[in-house]
XYZ file of C-alpha atoms in Angstrom:
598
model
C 32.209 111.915 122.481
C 35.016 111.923 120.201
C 35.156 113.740 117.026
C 36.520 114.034 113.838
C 38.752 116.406 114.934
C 42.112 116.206 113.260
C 42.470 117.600 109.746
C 43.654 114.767 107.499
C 46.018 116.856 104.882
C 48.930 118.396 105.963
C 48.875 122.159 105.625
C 52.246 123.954 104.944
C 53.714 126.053 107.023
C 53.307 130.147 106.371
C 50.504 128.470 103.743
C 47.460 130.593 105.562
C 49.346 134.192 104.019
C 48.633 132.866 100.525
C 45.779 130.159 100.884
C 42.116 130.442 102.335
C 41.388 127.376 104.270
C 37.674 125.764 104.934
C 36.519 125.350 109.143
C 36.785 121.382 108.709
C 40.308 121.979 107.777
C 41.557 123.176 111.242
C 41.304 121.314 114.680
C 40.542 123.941 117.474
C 39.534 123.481 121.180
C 35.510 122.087 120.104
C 37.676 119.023 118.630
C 39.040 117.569 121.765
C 38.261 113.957 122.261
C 37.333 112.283 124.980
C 41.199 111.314 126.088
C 42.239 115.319 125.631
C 38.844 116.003 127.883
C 39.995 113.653 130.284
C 43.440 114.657 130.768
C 42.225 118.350 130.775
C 40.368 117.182 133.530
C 43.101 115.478 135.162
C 45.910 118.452 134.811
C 43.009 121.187 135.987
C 42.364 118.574 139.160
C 45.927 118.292 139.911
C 46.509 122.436 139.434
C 43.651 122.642 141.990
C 44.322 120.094 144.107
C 48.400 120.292 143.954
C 50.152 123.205 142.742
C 47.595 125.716 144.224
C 47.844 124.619 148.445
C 51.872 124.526 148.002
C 52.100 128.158 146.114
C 53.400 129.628 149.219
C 56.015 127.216 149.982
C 57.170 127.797 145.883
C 57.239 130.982 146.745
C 59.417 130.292 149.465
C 61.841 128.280 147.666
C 60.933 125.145 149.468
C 61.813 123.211 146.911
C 61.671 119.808 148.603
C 57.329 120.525 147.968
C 58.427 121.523 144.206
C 60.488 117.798 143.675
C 57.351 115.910 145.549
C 54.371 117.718 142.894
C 56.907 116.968 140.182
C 56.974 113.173 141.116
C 53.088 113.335 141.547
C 53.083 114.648 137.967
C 54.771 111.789 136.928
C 52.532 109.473 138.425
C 49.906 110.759 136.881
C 51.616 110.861 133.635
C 51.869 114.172 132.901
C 55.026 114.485 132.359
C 55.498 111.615 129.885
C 52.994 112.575 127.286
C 55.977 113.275 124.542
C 58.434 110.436 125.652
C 58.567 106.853 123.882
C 56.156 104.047 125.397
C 59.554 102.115 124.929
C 61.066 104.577 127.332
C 58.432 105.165 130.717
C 56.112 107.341 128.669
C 52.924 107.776 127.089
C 53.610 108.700 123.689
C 50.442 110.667 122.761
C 49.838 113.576 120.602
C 50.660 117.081 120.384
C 47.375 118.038 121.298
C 47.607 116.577 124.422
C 51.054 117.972 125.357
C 49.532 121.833 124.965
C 45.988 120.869 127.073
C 48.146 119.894 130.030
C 50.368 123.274 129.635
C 47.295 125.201 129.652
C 46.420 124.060 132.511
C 49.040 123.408 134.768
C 49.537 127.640 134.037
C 47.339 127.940 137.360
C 50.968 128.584 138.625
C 53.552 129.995 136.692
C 56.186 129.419 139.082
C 55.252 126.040 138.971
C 54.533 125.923 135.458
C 57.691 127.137 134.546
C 59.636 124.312 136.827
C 57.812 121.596 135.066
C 57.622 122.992 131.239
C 61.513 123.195 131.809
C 61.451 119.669 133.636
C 59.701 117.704 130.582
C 60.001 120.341 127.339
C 63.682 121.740 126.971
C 65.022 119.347 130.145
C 63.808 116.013 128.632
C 63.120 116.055 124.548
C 66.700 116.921 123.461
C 67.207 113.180 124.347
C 63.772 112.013 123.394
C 64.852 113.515 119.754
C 68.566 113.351 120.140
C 69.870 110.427 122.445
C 70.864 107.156 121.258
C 69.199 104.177 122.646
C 71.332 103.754 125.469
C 70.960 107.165 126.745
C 67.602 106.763 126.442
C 67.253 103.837 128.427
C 69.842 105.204 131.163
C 67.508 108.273 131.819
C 63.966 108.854 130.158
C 62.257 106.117 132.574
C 63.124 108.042 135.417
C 62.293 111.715 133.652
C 58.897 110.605 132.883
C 58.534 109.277 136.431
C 59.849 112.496 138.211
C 62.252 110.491 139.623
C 64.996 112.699 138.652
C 64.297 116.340 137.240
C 65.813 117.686 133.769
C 67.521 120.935 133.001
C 68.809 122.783 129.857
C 71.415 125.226 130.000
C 72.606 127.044 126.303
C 72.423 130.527 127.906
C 75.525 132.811 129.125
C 75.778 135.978 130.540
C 77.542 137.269 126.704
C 74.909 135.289 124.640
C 71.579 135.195 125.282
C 69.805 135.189 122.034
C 72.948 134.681 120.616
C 73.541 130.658 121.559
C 76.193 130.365 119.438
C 78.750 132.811 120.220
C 79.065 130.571 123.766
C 82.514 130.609 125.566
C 81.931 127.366 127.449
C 85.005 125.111 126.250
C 85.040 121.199 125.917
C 88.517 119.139 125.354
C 88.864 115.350 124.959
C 91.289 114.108 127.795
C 94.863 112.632 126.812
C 92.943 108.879 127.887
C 90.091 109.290 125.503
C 87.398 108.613 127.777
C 86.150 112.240 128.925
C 85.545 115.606 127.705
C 86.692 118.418 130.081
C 84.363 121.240 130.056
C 85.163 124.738 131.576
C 82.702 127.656 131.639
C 79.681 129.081 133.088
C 75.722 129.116 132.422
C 73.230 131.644 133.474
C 69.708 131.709 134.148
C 69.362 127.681 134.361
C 65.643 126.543 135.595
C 65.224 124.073 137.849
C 69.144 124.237 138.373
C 68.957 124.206 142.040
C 67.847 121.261 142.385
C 67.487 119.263 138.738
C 69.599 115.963 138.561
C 70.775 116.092 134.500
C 71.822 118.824 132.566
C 71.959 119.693 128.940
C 74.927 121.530 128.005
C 76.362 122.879 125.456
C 79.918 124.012 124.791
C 82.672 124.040 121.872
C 84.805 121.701 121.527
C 88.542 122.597 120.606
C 86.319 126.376 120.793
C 84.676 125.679 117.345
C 82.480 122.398 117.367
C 79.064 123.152 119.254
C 77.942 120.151 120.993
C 75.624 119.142 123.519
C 76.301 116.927 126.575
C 74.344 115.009 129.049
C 75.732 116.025 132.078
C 74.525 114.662 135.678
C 74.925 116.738 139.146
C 77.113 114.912 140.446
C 79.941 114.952 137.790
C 83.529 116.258 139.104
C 84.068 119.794 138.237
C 80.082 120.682 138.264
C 79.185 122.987 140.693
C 75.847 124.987 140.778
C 75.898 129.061 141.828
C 73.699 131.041 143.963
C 69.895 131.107 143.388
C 68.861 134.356 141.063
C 66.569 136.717 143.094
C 64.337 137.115 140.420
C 61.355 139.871 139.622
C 59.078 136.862 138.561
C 58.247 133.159 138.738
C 59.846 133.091 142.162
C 58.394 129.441 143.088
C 60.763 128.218 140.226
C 64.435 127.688 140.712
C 67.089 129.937 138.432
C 70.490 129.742 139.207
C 74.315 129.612 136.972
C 76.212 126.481 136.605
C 79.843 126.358 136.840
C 81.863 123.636 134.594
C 85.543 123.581 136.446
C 87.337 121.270 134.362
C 83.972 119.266 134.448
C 84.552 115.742 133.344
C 81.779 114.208 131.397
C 81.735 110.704 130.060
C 82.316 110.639 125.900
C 79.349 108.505 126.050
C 76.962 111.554 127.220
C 77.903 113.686 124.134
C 74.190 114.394 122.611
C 73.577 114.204 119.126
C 76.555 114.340 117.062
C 79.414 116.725 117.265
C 79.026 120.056 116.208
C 75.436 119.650 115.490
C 74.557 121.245 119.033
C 72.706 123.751 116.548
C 70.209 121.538 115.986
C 69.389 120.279 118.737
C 69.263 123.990 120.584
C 67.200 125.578 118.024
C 64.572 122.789 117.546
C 64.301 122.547 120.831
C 63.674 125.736 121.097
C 60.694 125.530 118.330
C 59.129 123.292 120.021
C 59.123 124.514 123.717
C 57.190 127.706 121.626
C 54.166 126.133 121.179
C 53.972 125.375 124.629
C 54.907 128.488 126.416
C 51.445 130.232 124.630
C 49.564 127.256 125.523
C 50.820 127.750 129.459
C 50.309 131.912 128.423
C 46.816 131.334 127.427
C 45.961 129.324 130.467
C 47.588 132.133 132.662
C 45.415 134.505 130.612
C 42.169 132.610 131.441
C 43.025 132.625 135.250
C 43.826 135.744 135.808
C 40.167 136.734 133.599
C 38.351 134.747 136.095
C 40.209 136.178 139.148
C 39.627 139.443 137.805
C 35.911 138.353 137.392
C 35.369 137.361 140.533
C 36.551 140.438 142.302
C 34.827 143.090 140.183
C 31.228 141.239 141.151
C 32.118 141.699 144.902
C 33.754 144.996 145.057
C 31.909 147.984 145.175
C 32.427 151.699 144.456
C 30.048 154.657 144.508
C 27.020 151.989 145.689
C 27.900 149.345 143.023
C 29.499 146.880 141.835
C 32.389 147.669 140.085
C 31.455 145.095 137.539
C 28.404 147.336 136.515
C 30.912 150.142 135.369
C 31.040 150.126 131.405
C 34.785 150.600 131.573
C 35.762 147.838 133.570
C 33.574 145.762 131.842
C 35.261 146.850 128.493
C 38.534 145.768 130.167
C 37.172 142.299 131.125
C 35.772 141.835 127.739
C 38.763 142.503 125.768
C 40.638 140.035 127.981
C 37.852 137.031 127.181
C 37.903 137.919 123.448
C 42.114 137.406 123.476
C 41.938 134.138 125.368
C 39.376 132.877 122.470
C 41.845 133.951 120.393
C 44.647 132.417 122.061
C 43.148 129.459 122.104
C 41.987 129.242 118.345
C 45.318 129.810 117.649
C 47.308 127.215 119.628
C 45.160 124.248 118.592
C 44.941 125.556 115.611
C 48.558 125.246 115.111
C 49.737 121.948 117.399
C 46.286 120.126 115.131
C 48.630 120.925 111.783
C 51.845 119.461 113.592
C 49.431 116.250 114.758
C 48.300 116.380 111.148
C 51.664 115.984 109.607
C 53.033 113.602 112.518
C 50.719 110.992 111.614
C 52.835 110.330 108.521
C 55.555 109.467 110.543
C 56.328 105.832 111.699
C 57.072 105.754 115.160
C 59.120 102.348 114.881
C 61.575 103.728 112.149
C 65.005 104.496 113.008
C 65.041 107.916 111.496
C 61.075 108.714 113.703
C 63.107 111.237 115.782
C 64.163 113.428 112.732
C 61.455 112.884 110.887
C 58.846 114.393 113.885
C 61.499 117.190 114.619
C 61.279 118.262 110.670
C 57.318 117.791 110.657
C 57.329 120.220 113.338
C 59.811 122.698 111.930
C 57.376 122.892 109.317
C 55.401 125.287 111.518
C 58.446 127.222 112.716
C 56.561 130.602 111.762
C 53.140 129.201 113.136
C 55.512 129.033 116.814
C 57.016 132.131 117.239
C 53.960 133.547 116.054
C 51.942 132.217 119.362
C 55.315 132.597 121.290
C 55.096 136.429 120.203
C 51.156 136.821 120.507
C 50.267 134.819 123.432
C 53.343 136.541 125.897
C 52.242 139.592 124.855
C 48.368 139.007 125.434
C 49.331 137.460 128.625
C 51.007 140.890 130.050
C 47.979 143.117 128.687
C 45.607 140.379 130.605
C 47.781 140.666 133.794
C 48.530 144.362 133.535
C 44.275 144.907 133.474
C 43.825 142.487 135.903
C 46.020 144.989 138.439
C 44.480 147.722 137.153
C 40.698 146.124 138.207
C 42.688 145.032 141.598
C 42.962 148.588 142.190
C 45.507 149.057 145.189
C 44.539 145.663 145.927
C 46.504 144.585 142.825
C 49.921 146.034 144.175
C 49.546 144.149 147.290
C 51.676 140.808 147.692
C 48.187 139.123 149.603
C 46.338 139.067 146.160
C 46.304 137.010 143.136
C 47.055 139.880 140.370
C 50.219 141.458 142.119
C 52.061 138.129 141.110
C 50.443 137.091 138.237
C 51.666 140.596 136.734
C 55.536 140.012 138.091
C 55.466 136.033 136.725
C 54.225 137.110 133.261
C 56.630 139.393 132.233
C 59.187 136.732 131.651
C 57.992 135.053 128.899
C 58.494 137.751 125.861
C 62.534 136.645 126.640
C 61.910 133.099 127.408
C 62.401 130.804 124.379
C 64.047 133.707 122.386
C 62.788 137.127 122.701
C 59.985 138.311 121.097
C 62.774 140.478 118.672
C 64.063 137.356 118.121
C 60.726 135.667 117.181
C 59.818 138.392 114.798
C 62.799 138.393 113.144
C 62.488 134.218 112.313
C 58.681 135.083 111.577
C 59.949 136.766 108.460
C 63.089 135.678 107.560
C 61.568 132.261 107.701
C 59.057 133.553 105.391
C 61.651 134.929 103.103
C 64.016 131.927 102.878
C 61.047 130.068 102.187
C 59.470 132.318 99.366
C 63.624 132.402 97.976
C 63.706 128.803 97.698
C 60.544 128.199 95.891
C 58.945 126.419 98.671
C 56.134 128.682 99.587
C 54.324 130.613 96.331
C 54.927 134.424 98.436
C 56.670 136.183 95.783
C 54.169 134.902 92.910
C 51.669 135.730 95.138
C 52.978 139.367 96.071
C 53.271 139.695 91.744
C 49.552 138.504 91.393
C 48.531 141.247 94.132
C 50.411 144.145 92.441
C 48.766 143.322 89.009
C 45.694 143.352 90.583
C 46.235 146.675 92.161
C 47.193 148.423 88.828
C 44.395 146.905 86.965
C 42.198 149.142 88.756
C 39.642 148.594 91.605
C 37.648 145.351 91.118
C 34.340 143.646 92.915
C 36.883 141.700 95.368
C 35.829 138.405 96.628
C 32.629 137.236 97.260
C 31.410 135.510 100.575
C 28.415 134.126 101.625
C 26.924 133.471 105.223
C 26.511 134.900 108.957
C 30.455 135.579 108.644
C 30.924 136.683 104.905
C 31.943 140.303 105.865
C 34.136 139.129 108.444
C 35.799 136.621 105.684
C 36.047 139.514 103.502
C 37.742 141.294 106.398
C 39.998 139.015 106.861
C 41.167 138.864 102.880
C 41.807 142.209 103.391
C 43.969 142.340 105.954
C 46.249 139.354 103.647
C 46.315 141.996 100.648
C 47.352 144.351 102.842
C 50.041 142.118 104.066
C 51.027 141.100 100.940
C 51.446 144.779 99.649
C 53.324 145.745 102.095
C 56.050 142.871 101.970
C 55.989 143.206 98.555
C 57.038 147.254 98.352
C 59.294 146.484 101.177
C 61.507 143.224 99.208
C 60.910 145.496 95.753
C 63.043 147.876 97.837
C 65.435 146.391 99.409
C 65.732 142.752 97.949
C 68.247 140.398 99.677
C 69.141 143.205 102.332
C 65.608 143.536 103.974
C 67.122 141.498 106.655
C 69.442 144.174 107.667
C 66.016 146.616 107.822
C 65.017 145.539 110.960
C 62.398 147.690 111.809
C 60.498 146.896 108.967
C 61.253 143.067 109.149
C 59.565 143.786 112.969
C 56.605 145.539 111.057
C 56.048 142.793 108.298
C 55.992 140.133 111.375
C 53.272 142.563 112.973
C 51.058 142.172 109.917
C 51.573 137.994 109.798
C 50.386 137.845 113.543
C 47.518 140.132 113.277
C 46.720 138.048 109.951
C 47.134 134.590 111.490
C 45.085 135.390 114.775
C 42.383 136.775 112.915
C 41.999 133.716 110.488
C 42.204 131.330 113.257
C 39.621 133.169 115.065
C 37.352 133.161 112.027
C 37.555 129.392 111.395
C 37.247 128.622 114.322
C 33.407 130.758 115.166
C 33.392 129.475 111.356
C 33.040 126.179 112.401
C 30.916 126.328 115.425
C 28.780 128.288 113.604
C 28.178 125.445 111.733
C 27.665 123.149 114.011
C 26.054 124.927 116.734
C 24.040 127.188 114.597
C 23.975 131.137 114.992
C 22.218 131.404 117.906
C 24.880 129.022 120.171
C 27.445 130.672 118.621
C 26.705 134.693 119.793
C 29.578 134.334 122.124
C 32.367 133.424 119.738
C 30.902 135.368 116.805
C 30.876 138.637 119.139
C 34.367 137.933 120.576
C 35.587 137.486 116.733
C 34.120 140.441 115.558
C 35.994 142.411 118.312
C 39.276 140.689 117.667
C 38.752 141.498 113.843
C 38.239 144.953 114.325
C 41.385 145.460 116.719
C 43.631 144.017 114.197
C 42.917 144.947 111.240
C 43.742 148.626 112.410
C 47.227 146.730 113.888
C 47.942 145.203 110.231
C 46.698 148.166 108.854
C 49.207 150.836 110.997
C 51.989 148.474 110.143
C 51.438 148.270 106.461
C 51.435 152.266 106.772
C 54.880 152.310 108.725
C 56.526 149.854 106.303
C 55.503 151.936 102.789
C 56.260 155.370 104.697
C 59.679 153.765 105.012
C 59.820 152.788 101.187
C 58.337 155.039 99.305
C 58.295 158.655 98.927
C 56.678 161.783 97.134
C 54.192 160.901 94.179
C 54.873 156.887 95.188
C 54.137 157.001 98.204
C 50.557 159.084 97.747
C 49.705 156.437 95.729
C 50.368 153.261 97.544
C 48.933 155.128 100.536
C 45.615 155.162 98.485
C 45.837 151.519 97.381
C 46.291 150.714 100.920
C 43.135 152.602 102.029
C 41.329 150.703 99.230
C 42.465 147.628 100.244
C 41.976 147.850 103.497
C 38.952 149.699 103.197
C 36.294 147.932 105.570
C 32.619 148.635 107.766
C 32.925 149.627 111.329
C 31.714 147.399 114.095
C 29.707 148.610 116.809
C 32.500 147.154 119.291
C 30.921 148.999 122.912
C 28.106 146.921 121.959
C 29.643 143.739 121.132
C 31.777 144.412 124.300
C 28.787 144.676 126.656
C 27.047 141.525 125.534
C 30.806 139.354 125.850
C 30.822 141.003 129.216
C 27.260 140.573 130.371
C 27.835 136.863 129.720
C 30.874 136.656 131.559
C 30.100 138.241 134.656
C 26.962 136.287 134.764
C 28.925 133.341 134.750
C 31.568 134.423 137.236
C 34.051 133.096 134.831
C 35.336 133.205 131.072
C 32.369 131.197 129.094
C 31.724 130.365 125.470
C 28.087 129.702 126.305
């Protein structure tokens, strides 16, 4: 049955630092309609069904099987869930767009061929091109016909796109640019059909082009022997005096910016959706061999570390998911404002969705990082079995480690996570630094009752308060300090963007038991509230440590005593009994043989 799912009012971005929101206000995984259900169900079938029985040839680089699951993708339509109806697609929501990464992260090998086939291969044109372009190519994109590529990286800029030394001159006739240059670490480049490139014109204008195989002066370089995601393709591309049509520049001229770094955004939404399906997997693989193996005349599933260890990796894919579709239901939210006729619909979605730019990197940052903990337990259940090449965990560890450098590293991320912040609370359009001034008054006003909550969850909503004042503190000692230079601090720019990822996870954890809580009751809901209760006690002591590092860094002597102790008051909180909570999220689990809400 379909719900009400979608909250109505769009939300802010970076809002959830300064503002408490209600359960009803955020969409989370419960809120899946019927059409999300059923193309779950369709992605999971064709993971099963498709990806899994050709893994080995992947492996392999038989890429002839990759091409032939990428066309079947099509045909199903799962690769044309972003593009224009107008164009071969489907048009649907955001939603829908991170339910089929999650689940197509059976593979990541795979998963990484198509997410770079219909994310950063196919919407710089769906956001960028011009009608003709459009016309010439997204039909056969959606259909798998032809496979997309994106290539911004070089072997002297990485995470530094713009300091490329790919060239691009207009020829004497007027009709071509001539590119010269070289690209590293391309997916799907052994074998994709159109490329997006970027490269300076005249060396100063950064442009993108549409540029197809089979252009003179394109040539593609050896395949990468890579430590991960082996079933995908990763090679350079060389531009030889590469002659592209005028008529394939992208976007306008020396705007390539914008189209690399909001493509960027948005292929970070997707990459924790894919991490939190790889998460889920390798929990039930690790599941599954714990029941059977046994140790000492048990099962090693009956050993209260190991079910620890298989507990803590349930409670972060709750998390991960909470905070995903927590996130993509704000950028559905504010994309129903936009008219999808209107000539302007492309910017207008790309700037609803920059909105969230923090919300992002956040789940870019938190889910790639989850995901290696998951894997790197998952081995460690595996035993030697987990080192060996014939089991699931060996390369589920090698494929994950990829993805804290994958859509900007995970320095990278932090460092937008708060200087997007900052620019934001400079300009007046997000209330931090009133905010930060309300805390301190608070603080020197002396200790006070604090909030009140009522319900099941009230301490875990006070919790949760806590852990914002303790963020807010923080950030504001550290910009009292150093003012417009704290970008230049980067260690405590890395520590502040600690504190708004612990913060956000636990919120979006919270509303969403919150919520089921309500509508399931208390009893239905032991699962989540458990698993949120573990979460919240992990990171409050993570936004907690961090708020520590930053003021040790700030303050000193007699100041420093003293916002030490306003820390410990504000972050003063109960303990849970977490081996308890533990045992009763594993108990379930292993019962079930998989990860379970129920």
């Amino acid at each position: 049955m379909a719900t009400s799912a979608t909250p109505k009012l769009t939300i802010p971005g970076g809002s959830f630092l300064l503002e408490s929101r209600r359960p009803e206000e955020v969409f989370t995984p419960e809120d899946f309609s019927d059409q999300h259900r059923l193309i779950a169900q369709t992605a999971e079938e064709f993971a099963q069904n498709e990806i899994i029985p050709n893994i080995e040839k992947m492996e392999h680089k038989d890429f002839s099987a990759t091409r032939d699951l990428l066309k079947k993708a099509g045909e199903l339509g799962l690769s044309g869930v972003e593009i224009p109806e107008a164009y071969g697609g489907l048009e649907m929501d955001k939603v829908t767009a991170a339910v089929i990464a999650d689940h197509i992260a059976k593979y990541a090998g795979f998963a990484t061929t198509w997410g770079g086939h219909t994310g950063i291969g196919t919407l710089p044109l769906v956001y960028f091109g011009n009608d003709e372009q459009k016309k010439k190519y997204l039909p056969r994109l959606a259909a798998g016909e032809i496979v997309g590529a994106y290539a911004l990286s070089e072997a002297s800029s990485g995470s530094d796109a713009l300091n490329c030394r790919a060239r691009a001159a207009l020829s004497s006739d007027g009709k071509h640019y001539v590119l010269n240059g070289e690209k590293m670490w391309i997916t799907n480049a052994g074998f994709a059909d159109l490329f997006t490139v970027f490269a300076k014109i005249d060396g100063e204008k950064f442009t993108a082009f549409l540029i197809e195989r089979t252009f003179p002066g394109f040539s593609i370089g050896a395949e990468e022997h890579k430590m991960g995601i082996r079933g995908s393709s990763t090679c350079p591309i060389i531009l030889n005096d590469c002659k592209v049509p005028v008529e394939n520049v992208l976007g306008e001229i020396g705007k390539g910016h914008v189209i690399a770094f909001n493509i960027l955004n948005v292929g970070r939404f997707k990459l924790g959706a894919m991490c939190v399906g790889g998460a889920r997997s390798s929990l039930d693989n690790a599941i599954g061999y714990a029941k059977q193996r046994k140790a000492f005349g048990k099962v090693i599933s009956d050993f209260g570390l190991v079910r620890e260890k298989l507990a803590n990796m349930a409670v972060l894919a709750y998390v991960g998911e909470a905070l995903v579709f927590r996130t993509v239901g704000m950028m559905d939210s504010a994309l129903e404002a936009v008219d999808k006729s209107a000539a302007d619909a492309p910017k207008r979605t790309l700037k609803a969705i920059e909105e969230y730019a923090v919300e992002c990197s956040i789940i870019k940052v938190w889910a790639s990082e989850m995901l290696d903990y998951v894997v790197d337990e998952t081995v460690q259940i595996y035993g030697g079995y987990g080192f060996v090449e014939e089991y699931p965990a060996e390369r589920a560890y090698r494929d994950a480690r990829i993805n804290r450098i994958f859509e900007g590293t995970n320095e990278i991320n932090r460092l937008i996570i708060t200087g997007f912040l900052l620019k934001r609370a400079m300009s007046g359009q997000l209330g931090l630094m009133p905010a930060i001034k309300q805390l301190m008054d608070e603080v020197l006003s002396g200790p006070s009752m604090g909030e009140e909550f009522e319900g099941v969850l009230a301490e875990e909503q006070k919790l949760v308060s806590s852990a914002k004042k303790l963020g807010l503190f923080a950030a504001g000692a550290a910009t009292q300090k150093y003012m417009q230079q704290i970008e230049q601090q980067q260690e405590i720019v890395g520590a502040i963007a600690d504190m708004v990822i612990g913060i956000y996870g636990m919120e979006s954890a919270l509303l969403r038991t919150m919520k089921m809580t309500s509508s399931r009751g208390e009893a239905a809901a032991a699962m989540p509230i458990a698993m949120t209760r573990v979460y919240l006690a992990q990171a409050i002591e993570t936004v907690d440590s961090a708020a520590r590092k930053i003021i040790a860094a700030v303050a000193e002597g007699d100041s420093l005593r003293t916002q030490l102790a306003i820390l410990r008051r504000l972050g003063k909180h109960d303990l849970y009994n977490t081996i308890d909570l533990r045992q009763q999220i594993a108990e379930r689990i292993i019962e079930r043989g998989k990860y379970t809400l129920a």
